[in-house]
PDB file of C-alpha atoms and ligand atoms in Angstrom:
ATOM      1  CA  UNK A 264     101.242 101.558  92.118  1.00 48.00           C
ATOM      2  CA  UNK A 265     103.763  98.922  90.917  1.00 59.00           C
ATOM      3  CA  UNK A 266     102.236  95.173  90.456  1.00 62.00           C
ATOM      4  CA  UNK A 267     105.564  92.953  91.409  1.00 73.00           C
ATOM      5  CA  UNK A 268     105.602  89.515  91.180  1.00 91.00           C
ATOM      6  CA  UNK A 269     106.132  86.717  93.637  1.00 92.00           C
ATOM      7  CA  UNK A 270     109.446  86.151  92.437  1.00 93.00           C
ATOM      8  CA  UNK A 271     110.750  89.783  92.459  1.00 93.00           C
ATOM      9  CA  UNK A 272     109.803  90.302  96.145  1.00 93.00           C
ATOM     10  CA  UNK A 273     111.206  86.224  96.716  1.00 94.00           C
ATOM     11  CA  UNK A 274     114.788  88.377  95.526  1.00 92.00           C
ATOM     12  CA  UNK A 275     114.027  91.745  97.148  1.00 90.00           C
ATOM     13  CA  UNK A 276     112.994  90.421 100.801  1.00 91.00           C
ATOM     14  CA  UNK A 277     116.248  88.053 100.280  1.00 91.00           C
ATOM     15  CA  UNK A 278     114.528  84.875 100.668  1.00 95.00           C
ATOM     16  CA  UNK A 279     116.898  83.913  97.877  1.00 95.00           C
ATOM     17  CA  UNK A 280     119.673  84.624  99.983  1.00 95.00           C
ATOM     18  CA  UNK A 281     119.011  81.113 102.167  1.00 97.00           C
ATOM     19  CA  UNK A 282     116.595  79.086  99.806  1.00 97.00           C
ATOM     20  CA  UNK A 283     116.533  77.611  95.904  1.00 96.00           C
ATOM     21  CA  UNK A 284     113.560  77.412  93.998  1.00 94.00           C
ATOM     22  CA  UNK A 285     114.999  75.332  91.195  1.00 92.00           C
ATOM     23  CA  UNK A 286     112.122  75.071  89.393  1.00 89.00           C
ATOM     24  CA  UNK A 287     112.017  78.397  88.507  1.00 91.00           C
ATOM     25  CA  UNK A 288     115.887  78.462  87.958  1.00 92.00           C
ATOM     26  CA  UNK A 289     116.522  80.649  91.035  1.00 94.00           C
ATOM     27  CA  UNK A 290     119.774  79.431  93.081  1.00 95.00           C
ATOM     28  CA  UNK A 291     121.308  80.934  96.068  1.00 96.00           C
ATOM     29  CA  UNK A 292     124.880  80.948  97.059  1.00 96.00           C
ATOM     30  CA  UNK A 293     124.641  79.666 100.325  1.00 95.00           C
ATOM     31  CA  UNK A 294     126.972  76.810 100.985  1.00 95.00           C
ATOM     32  CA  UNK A 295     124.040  75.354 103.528  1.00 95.00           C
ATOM     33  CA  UNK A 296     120.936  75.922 101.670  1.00 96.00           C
ATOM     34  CA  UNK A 297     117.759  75.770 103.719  1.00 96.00           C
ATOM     35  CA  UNK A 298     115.336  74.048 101.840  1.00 94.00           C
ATOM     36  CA  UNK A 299     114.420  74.270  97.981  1.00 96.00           C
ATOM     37  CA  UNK A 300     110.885  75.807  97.640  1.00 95.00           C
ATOM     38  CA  UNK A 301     109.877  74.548  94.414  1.00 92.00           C
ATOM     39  CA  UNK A 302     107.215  72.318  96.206  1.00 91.00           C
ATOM     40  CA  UNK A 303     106.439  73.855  99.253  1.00 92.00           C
ATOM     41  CA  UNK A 304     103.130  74.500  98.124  1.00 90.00           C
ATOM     42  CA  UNK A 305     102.886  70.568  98.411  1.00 89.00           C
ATOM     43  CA  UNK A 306     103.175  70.490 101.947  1.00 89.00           C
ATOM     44  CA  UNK A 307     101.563  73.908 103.571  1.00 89.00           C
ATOM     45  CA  UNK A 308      98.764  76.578 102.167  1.00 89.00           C
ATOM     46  CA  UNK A 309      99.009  79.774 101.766  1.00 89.00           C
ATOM     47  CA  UNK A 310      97.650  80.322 105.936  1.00 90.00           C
ATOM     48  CA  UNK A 311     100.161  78.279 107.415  1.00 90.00           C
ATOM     49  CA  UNK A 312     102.612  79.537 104.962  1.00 93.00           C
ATOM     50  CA  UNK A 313     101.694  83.133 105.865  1.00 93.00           C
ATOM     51  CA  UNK A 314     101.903  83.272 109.539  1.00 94.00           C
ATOM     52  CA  UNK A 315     105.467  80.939 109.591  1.00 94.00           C
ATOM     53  CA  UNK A 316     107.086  83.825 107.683  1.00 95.00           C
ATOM     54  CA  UNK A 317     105.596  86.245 110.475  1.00 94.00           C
ATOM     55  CA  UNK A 318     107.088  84.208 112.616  1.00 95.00           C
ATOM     56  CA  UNK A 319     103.800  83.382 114.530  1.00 94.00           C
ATOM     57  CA  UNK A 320     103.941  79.836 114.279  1.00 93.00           C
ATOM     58  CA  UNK A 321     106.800  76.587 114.790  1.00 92.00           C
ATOM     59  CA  UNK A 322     107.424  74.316 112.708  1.00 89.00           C
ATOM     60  CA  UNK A 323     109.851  71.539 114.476  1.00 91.00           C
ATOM     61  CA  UNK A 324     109.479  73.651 117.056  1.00 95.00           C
ATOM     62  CA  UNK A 325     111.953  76.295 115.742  1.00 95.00           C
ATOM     63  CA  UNK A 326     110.511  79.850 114.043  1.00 96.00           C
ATOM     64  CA  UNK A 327     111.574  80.827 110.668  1.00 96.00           C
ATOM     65  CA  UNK A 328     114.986  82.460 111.195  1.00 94.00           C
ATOM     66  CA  UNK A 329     114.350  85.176 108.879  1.00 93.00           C
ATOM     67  CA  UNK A 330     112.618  88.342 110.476  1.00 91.00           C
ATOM     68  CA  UNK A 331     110.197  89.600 108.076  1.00 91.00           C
ATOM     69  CA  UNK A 332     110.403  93.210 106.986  1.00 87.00           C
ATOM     70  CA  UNK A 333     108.048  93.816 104.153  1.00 88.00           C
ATOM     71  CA  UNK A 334     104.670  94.910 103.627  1.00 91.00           C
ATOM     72  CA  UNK A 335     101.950  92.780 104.030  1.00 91.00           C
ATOM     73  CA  UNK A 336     100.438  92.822  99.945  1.00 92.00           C
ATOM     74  CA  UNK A 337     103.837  91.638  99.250  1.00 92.00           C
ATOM     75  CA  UNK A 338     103.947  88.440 101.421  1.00 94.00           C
ATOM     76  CA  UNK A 339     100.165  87.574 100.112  1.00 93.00           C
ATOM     77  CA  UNK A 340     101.859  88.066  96.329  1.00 94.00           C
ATOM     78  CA  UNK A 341     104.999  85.932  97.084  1.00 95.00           C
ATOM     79  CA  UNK A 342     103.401  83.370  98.688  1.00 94.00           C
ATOM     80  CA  UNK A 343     100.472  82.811  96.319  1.00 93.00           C
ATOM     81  CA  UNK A 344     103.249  82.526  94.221  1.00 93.00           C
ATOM     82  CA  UNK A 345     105.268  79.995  96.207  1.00 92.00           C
ATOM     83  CA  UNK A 346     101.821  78.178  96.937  1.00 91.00           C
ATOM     84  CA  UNK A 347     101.497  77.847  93.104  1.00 89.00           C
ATOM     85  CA  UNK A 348     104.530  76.003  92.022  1.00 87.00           C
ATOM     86  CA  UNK A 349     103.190  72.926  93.242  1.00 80.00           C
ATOM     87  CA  UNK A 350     104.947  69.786  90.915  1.00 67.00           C
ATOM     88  CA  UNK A 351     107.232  71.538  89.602  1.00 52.00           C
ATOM     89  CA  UNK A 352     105.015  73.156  87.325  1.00 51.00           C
ATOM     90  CA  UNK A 353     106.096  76.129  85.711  1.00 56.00           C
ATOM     91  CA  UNK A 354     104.613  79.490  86.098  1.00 57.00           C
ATOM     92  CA  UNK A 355     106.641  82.592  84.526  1.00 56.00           C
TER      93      UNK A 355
HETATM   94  C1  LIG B 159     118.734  83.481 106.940  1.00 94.06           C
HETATM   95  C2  LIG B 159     118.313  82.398 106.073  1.00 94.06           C
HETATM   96  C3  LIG B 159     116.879  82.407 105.565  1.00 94.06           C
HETATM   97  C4  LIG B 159     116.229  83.396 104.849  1.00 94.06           C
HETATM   98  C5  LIG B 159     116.783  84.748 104.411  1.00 94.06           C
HETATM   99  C6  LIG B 159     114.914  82.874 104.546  1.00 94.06           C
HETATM  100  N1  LIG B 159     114.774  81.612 105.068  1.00 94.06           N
HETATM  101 FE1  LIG B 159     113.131  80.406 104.897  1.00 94.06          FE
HETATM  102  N2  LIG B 159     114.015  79.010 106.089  1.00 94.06           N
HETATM  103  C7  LIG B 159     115.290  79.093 106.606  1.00 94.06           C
HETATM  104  C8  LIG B 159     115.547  77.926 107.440  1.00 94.06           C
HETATM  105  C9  LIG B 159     116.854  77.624 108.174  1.00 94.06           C
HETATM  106  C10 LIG B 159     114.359  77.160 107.430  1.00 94.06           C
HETATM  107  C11 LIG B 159     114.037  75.866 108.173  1.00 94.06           C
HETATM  108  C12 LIG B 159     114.854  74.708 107.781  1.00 94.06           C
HETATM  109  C13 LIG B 159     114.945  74.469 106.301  1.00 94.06           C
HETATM  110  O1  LIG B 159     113.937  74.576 105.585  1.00 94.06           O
HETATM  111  O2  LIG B 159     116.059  74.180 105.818  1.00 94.06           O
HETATM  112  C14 LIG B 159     113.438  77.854 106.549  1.00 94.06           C
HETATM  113  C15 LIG B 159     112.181  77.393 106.221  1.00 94.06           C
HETATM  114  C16 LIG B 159     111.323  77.990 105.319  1.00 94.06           C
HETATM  115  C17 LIG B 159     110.064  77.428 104.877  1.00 94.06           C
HETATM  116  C18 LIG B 159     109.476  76.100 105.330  1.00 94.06           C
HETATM  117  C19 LIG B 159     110.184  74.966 104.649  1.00 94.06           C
HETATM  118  C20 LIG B 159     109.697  73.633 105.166  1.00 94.06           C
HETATM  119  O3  LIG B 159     109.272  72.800 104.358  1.00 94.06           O
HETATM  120  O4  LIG B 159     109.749  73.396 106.368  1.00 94.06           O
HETATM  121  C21 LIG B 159     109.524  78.317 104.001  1.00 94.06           C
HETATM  122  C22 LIG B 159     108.213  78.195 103.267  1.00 94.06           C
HETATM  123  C23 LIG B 159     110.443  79.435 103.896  1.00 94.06           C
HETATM  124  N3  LIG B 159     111.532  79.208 104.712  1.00 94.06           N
HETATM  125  C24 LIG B 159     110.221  80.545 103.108  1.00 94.06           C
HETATM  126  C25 LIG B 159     111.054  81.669 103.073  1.00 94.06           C
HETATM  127  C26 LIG B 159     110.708  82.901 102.387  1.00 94.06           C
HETATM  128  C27 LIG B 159     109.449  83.131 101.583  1.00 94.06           C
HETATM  129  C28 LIG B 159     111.739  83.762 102.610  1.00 94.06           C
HETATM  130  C29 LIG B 159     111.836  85.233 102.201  1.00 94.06           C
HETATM  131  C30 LIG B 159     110.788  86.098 102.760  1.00 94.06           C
HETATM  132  C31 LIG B 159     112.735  83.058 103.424  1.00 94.06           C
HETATM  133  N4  LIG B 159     112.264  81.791 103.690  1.00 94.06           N
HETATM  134  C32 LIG B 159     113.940  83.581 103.836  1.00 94.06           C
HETATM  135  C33 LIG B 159     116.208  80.097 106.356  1.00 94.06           C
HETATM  136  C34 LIG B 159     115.946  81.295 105.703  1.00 94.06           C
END
């Protein structure tokens, strides 16, 4: 089976297609970037973290606008990975 990393699937499930994490020098195009994740890992853990992106819980009372369609391994890679970059510290 092929190990990815976090920021492979953060590309493949097009998270980078709304959100920058420019600590890790990833940038997307959008003109109205939702928020930077380079410190998310600051704010949430990796439970909360897991069951926004399925879109079973609100934060500000909206869900995450992104409907996730990958496999479940995938999100517990990308978000450990996420969850890690706390401060801006760099992790390759
Ligand atoms: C269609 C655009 C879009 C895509 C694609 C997208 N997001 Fe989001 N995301 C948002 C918006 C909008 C918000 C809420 C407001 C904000 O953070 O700007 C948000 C919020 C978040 C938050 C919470 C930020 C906070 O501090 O409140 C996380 C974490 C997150 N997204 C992760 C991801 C991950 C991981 C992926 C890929 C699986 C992804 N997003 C794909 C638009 C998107």
């Amino acid at each position: 089976m092929e190990i990815k990393e976090g920021k492979n699937i953060f590309s493949e499930l097009k998270c980078v297609r709304c959100h920058s994490v420019s600590s890790q020098g990833i940038k997307t195009k959008k003109e109205k970037a939702a928020k930077d994740l380079s410190e998310i890992g600051n704010s949430y853990n990796l439970t909360n973290l897991k069951i926004w992106i399925k879109r079973e819980t609100k934060i500000n009372g909206k869900k995450h606008p992104l409907v996730y369609k990958g496999e479940d391994s995938d999100l517990d890679v990308l978000i450990d990975w996420l969850v890690g970059l706390k401060s801006n510290v760099k992790i390759k």
